[in-house]
mmCIF file of C-alpha atoms in Angstrom:
data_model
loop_
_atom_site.group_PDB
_atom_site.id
_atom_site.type_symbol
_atom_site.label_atom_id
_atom_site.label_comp_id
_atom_site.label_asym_id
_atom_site.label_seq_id
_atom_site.Cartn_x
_atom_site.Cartn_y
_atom_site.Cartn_z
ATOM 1 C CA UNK A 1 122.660 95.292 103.645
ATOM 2 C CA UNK A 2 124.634 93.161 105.535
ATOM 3 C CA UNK A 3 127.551 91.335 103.991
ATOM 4 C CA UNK A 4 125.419 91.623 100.415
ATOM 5 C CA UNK A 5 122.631 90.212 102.355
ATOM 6 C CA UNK A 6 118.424 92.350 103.067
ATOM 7 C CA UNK A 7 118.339 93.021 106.723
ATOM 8 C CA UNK A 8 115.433 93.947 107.742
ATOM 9 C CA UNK A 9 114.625 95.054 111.232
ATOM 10 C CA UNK A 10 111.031 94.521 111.889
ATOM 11 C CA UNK A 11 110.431 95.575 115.327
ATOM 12 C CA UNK A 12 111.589 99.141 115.959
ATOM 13 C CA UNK A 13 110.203 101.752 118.419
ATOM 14 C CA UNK A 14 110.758 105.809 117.821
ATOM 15 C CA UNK A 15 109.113 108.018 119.298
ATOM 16 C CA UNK A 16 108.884 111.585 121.015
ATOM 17 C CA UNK A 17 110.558 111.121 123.977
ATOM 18 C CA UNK A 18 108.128 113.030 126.144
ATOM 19 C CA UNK A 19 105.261 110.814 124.989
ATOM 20 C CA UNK A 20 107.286 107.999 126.651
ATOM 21 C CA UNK A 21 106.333 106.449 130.416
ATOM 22 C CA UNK A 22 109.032 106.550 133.386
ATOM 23 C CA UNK A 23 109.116 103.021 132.445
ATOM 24 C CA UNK A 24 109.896 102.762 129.054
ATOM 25 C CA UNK A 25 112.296 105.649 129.392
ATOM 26 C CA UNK A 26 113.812 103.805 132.184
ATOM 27 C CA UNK A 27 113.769 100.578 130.124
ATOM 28 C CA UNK A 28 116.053 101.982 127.226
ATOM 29 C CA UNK A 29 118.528 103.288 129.594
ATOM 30 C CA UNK A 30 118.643 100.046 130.856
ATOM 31 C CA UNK A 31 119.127 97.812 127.502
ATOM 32 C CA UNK A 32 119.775 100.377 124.833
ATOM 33 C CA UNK A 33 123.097 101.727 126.275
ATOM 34 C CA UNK A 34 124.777 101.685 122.863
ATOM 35 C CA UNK A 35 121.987 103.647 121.336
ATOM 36 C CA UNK A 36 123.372 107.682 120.694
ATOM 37 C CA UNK A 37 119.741 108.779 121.594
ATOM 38 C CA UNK A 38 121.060 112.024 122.194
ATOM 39 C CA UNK A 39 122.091 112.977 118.943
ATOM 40 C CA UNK A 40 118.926 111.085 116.940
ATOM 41 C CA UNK A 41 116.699 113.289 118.607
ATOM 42 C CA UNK A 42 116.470 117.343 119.218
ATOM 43 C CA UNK A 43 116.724 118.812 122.469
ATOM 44 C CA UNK A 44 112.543 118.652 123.050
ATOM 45 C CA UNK A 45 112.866 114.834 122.533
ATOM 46 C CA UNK A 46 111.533 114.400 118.803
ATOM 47 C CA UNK A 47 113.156 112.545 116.452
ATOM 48 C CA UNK A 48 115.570 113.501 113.736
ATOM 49 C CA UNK A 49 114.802 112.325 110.251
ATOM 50 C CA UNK A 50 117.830 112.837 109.012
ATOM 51 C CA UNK A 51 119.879 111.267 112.092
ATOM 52 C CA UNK A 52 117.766 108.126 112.531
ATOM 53 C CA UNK A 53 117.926 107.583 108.487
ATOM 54 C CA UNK A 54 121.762 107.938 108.557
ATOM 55 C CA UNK A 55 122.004 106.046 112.153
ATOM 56 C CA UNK A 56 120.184 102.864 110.744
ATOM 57 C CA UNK A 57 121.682 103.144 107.188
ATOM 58 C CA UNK A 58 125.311 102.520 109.310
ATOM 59 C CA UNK A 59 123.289 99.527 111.162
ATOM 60 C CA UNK A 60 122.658 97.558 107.487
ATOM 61 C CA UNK A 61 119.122 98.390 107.919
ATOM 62 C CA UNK A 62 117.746 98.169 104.385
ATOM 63 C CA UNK A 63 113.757 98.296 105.993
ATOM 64 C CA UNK A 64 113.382 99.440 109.416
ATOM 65 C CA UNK A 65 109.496 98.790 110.506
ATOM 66 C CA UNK A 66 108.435 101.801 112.928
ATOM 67 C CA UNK A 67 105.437 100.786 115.254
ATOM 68 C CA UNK A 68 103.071 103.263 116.897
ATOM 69 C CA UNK A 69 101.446 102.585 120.121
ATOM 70 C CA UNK A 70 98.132 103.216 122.089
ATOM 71 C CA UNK A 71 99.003 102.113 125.597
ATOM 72 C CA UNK A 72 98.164 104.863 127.935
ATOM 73 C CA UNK A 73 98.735 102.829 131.230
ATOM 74 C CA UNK A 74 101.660 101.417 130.468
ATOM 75 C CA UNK A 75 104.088 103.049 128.097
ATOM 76 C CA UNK A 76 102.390 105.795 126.239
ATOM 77 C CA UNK A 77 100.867 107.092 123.455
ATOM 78 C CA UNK A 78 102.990 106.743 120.576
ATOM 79 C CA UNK A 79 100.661 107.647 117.400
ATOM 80 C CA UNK A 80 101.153 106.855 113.889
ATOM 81 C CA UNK A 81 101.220 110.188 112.991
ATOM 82 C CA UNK A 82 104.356 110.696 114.936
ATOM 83 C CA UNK A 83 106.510 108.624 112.641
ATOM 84 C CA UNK A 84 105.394 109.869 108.959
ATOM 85 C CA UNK A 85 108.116 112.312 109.293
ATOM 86 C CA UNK A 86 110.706 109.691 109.358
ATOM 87 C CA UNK A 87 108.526 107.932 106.398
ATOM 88 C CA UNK A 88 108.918 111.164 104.528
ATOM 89 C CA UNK A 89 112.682 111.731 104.798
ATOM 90 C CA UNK A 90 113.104 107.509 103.100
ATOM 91 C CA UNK A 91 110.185 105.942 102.770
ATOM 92 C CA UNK A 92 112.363 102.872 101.312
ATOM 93 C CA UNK A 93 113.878 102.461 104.900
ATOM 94 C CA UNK A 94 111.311 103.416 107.542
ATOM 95 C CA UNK A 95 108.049 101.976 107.184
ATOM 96 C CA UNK A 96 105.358 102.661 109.644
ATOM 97 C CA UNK A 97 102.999 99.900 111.356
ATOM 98 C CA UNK A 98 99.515 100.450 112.923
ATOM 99 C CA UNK A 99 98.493 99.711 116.222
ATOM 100 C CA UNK A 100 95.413 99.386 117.671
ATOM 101 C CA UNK A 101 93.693 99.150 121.066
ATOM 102 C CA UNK A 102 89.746 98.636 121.579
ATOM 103 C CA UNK A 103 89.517 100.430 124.460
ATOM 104 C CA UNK A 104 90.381 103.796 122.535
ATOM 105 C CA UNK A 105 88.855 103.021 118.683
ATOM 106 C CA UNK A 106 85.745 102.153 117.516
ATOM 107 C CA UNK A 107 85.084 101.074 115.062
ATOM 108 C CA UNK A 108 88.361 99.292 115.031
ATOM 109 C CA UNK A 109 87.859 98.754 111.152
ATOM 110 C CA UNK A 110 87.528 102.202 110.345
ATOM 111 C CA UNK A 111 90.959 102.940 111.949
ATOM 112 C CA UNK A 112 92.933 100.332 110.535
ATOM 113 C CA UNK A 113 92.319 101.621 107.299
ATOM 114 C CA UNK A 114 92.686 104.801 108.320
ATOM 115 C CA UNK A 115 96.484 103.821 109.446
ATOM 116 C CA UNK A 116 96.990 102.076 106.578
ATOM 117 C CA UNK A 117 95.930 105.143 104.338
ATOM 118 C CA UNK A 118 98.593 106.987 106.292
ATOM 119 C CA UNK A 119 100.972 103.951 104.867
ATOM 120 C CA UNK A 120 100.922 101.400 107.647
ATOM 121 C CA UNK A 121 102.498 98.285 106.034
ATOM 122 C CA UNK A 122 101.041 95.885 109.099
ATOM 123 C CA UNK A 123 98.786 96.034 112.195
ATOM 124 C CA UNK A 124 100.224 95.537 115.829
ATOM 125 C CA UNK A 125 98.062 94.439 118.364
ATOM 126 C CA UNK A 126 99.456 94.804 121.959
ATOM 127 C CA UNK A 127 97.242 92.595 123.901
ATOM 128 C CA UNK A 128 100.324 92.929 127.421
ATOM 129 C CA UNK A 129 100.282 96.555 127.456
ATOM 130 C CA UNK A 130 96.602 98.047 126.004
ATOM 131 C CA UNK A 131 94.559 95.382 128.807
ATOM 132 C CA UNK A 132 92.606 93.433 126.346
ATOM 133 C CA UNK A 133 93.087 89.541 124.555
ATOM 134 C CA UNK A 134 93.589 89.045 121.205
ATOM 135 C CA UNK A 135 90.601 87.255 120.638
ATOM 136 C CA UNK A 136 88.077 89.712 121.773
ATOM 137 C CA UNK A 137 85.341 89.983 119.814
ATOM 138 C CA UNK A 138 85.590 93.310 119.541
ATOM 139 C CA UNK A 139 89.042 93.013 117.353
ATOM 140 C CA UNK A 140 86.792 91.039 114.742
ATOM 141 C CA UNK A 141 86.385 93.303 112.623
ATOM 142 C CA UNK A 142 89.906 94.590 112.088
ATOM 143 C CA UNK A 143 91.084 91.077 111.302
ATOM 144 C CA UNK A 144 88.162 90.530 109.173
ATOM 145 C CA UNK A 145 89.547 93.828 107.323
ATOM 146 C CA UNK A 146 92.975 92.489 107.542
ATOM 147 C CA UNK A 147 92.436 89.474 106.037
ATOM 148 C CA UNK A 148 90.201 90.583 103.166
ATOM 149 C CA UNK A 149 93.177 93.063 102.504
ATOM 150 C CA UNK A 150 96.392 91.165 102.927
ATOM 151 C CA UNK A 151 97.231 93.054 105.661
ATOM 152 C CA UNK A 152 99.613 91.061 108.233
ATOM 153 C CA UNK A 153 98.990 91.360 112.015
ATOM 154 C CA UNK A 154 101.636 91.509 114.612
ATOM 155 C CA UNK A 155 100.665 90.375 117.884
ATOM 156 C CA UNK A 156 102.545 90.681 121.361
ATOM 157 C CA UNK A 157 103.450 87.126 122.370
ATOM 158 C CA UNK A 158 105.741 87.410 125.374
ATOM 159 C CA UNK A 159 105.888 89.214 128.480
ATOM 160 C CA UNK A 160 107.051 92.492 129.604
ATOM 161 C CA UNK A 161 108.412 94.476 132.338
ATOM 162 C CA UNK A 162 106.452 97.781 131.911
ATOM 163 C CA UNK A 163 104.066 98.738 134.989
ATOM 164 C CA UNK A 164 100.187 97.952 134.161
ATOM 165 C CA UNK A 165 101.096 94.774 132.063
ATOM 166 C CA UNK A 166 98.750 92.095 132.144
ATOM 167 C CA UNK A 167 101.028 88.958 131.006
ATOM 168 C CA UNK A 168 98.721 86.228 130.805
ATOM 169 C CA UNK A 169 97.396 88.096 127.873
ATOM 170 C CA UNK A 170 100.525 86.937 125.712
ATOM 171 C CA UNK A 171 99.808 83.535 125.838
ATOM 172 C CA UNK A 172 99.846 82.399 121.698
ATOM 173 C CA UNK A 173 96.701 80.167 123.056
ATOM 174 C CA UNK A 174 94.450 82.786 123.247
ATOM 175 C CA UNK A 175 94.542 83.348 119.114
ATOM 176 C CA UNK A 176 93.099 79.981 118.621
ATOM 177 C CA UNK A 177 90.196 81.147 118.278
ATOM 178 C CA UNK A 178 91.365 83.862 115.770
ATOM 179 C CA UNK A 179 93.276 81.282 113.639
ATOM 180 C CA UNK A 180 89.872 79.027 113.449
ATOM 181 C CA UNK A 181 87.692 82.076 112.092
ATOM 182 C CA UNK A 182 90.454 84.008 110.205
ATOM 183 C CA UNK A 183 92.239 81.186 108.102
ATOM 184 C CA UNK A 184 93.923 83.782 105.620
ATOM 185 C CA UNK A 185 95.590 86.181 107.984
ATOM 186 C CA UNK A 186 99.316 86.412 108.447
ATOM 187 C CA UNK A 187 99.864 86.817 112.190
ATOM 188 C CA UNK A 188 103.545 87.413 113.358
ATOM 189 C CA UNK A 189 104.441 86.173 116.770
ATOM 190 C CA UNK A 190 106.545 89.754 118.316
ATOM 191 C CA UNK A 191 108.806 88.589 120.547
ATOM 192 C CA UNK A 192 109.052 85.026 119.884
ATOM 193 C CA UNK A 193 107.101 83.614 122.850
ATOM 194 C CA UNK A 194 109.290 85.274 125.276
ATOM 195 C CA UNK A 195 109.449 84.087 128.992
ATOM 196 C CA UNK A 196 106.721 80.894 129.205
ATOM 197 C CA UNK A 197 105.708 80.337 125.865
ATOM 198 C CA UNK A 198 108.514 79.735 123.563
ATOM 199 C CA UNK A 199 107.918 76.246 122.661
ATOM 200 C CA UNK A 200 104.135 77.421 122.219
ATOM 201 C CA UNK A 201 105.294 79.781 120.205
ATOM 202 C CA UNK A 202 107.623 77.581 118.117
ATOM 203 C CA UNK A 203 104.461 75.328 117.352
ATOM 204 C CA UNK A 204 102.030 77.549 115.994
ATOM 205 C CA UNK A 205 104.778 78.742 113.631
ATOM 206 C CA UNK A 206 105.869 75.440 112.705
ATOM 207 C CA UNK A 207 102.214 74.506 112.142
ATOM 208 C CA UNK A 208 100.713 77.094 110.691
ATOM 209 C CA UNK A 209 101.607 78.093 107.667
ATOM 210 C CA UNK A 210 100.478 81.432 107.613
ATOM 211 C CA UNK A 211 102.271 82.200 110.804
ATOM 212 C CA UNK A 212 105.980 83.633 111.889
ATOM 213 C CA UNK A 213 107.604 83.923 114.725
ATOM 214 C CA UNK A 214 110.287 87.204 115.337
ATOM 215 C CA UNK A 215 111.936 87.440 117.675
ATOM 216 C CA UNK A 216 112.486 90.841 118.793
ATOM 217 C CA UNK A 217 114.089 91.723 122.313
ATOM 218 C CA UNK A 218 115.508 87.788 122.753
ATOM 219 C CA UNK A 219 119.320 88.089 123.057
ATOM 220 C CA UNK A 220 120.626 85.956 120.081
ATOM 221 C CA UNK A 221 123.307 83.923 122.048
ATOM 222 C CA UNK A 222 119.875 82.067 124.008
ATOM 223 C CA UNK A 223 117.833 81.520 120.618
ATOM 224 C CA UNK A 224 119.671 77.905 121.248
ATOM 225 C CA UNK A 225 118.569 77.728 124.467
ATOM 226 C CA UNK A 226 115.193 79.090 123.612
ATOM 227 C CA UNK A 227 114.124 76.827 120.783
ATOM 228 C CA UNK A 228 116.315 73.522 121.196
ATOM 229 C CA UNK A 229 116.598 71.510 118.165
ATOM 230 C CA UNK A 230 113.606 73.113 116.299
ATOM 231 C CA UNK A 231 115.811 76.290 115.822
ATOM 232 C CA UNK A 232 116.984 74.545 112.838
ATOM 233 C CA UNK A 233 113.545 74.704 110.987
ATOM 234 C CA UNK A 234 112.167 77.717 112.863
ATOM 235 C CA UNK A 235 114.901 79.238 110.454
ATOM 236 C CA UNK A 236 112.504 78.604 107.601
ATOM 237 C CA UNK A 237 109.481 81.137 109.440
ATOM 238 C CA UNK A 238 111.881 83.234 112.084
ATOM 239 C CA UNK A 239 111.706 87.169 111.230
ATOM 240 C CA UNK A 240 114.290 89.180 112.452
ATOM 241 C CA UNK A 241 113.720 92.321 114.979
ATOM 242 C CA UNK A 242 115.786 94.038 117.717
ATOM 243 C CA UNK A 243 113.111 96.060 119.739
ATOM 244 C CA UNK A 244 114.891 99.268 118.929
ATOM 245 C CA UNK A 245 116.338 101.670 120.957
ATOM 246 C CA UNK A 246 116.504 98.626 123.751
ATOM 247 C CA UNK A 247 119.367 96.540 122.322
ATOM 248 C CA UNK A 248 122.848 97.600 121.505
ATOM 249 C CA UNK A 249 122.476 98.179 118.175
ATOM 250 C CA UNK A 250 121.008 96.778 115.060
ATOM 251 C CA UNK A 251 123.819 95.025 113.502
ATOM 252 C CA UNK A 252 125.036 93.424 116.853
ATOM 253 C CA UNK A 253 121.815 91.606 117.041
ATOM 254 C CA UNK A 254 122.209 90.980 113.551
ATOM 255 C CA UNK A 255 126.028 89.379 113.895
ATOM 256 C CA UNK A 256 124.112 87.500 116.758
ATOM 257 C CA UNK A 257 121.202 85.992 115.529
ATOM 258 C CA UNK A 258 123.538 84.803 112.104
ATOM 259 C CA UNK A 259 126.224 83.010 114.933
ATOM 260 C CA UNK A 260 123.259 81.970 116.395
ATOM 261 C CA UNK A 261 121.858 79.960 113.775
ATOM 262 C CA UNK A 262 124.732 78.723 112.003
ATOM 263 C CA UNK A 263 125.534 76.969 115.454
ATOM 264 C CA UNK A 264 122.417 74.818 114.840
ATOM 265 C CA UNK A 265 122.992 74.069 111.544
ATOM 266 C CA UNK A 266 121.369 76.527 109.212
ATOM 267 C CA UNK A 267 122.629 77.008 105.500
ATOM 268 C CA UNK A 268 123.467 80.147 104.591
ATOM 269 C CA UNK A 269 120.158 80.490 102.588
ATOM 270 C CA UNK A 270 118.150 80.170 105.656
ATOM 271 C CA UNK A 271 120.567 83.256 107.903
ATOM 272 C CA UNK A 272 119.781 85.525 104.864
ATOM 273 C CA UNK A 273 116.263 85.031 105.049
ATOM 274 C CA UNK A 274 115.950 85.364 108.856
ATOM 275 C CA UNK A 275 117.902 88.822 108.304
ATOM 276 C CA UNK A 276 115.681 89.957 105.696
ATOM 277 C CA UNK A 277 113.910 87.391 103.224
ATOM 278 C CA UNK A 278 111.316 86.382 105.260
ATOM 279 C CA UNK A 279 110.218 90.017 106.605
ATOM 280 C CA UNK A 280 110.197 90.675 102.919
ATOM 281 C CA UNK A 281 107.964 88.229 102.016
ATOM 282 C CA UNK A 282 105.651 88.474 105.130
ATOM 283 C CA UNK A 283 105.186 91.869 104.597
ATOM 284 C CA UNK A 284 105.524 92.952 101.174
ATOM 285 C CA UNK A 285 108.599 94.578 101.494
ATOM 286 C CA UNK A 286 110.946 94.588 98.104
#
């Protein structure tokens, strides 16, 4: 909680260290310098239950939304397995999201509901780092499953710095095609459109129903400068994230986002479900 309020950071990255790419390793030393990694992890690199549970409970985190990641040429191979032990030690607070890449599963069905046996709450698809677009046809049948199961989809939508990137492939026009033959699945836009396609970004949200927009790894203090004068009603679909361990902490984003906001003229109703409501809602969360 924050202030009485759900916070709920939906876009949070822990992993074995060794597992990690020069890149992203050199990428949190870079962003994440208020991050204690040292003590949330033992000296071979793995995470600590126990620390990370107690590190995020100081945050506010109420829900913390772990992602796994199959991106061998850019930053690693992060799989789901590696954060049930954190889902073990609170399974209130961490809750762990899919990912998939085409290049490595097939059939992409079968291992969506595998991950979600294993008690993925939400599918990420990483179009940037895995080298594929979101609507190839060969990611059909995982929305198909994801639809027919209420299952919400994450999607990459901005660009990144990590080596092997292919940014073109963030570009929200490229689901389309995936909104016209999937009209019941929840897509959430990680990342907020970041870099070219933020007023892209802004429209499908604001024009879709079944679509958010979070906005993970933006620094709060530019959301105004991002989003202009639709910030106001982006309010009403914005999910809150940090991009874990590459911020300065959970809360400070939090602090930021909520000054951010309340700048443009959202009620207090709307803050508190940026922070937490509306991650609650798009994902089932209590």
């Amino acid at each position: 909680m924050i202030d009485g309020r759900l916070l709920v950071d939906a876009h949070v990255h822990i992993a074995k260290l060794p597992t990690l790419s020069a890149a992203w390793q050199q990428w949190m030393r870079t962003f994440g310098q208020g991050v204690p990694m040292a003590d949330l992890h033992d000296a071979d690199g793995t995470p600590l239950p126990a620390a990370m549970d107690e590190y995020f409970a100081q945050q506010g985190a109420d829900h913390v939304l772990v992602f796994a990641e199959y991106s061998p040429k850019t930053t690693g191979l992060q799989p789901i397995e590696d954060v049930l032990p954190l889902v073990a030690a609170n399974p209130d607070r961490f809750r762990p999201v899919a990912n998939l890449n085409p290049h490595l599963h097939y059939p992409v069905a079968a291992e969506v509901a595998r991950q979600v046996g294993l008690g993925a709450v939400a599918l990420k698809i990483h179009p940037v780092h895995g080298g594929f677009e979101a609507r190839d046809r060969m990611l059909y049948p995982a929305y198909a499953w994801a639809e027919q199961h209420g299952l919400p989809v994450i999607v990459h939508c901005g660009t990144s710095v990590f080596s092997g990137s292919v940014n073109s492939y963030a570009d929200p026009i490229l689901l389309d095609e995936v909104f016209r033959d999937f009209p019941g699945l929840t897509v959430v836009l990680a990342h907020g459109g970041r870099g070219w396609w933020y007023e892209q970004a802004a429209f499908v949200a604001l024009t879709r129903p079944n679509v958010w927009l979070e906005v993970s790894g933006l620094p709060p203090q530019r959301l105004p400068d991002y989003y202009g004068r639709s910030l106001r009603r982006l309010a009403d679909k914005m999910i809150f994230g940090t991009d874990w361990p590459g911020v300065p902490g959970v809360e400070r984003n939090a602090r930021g986002v909520e000054k951010a906001l309340a700048g443009a003229g959202c009620t207090a109703e709307q803050v508190a479900a940026v922070l937490g409501g509306n991650a609650a809602r798009a994902f089932g969360l209590r």
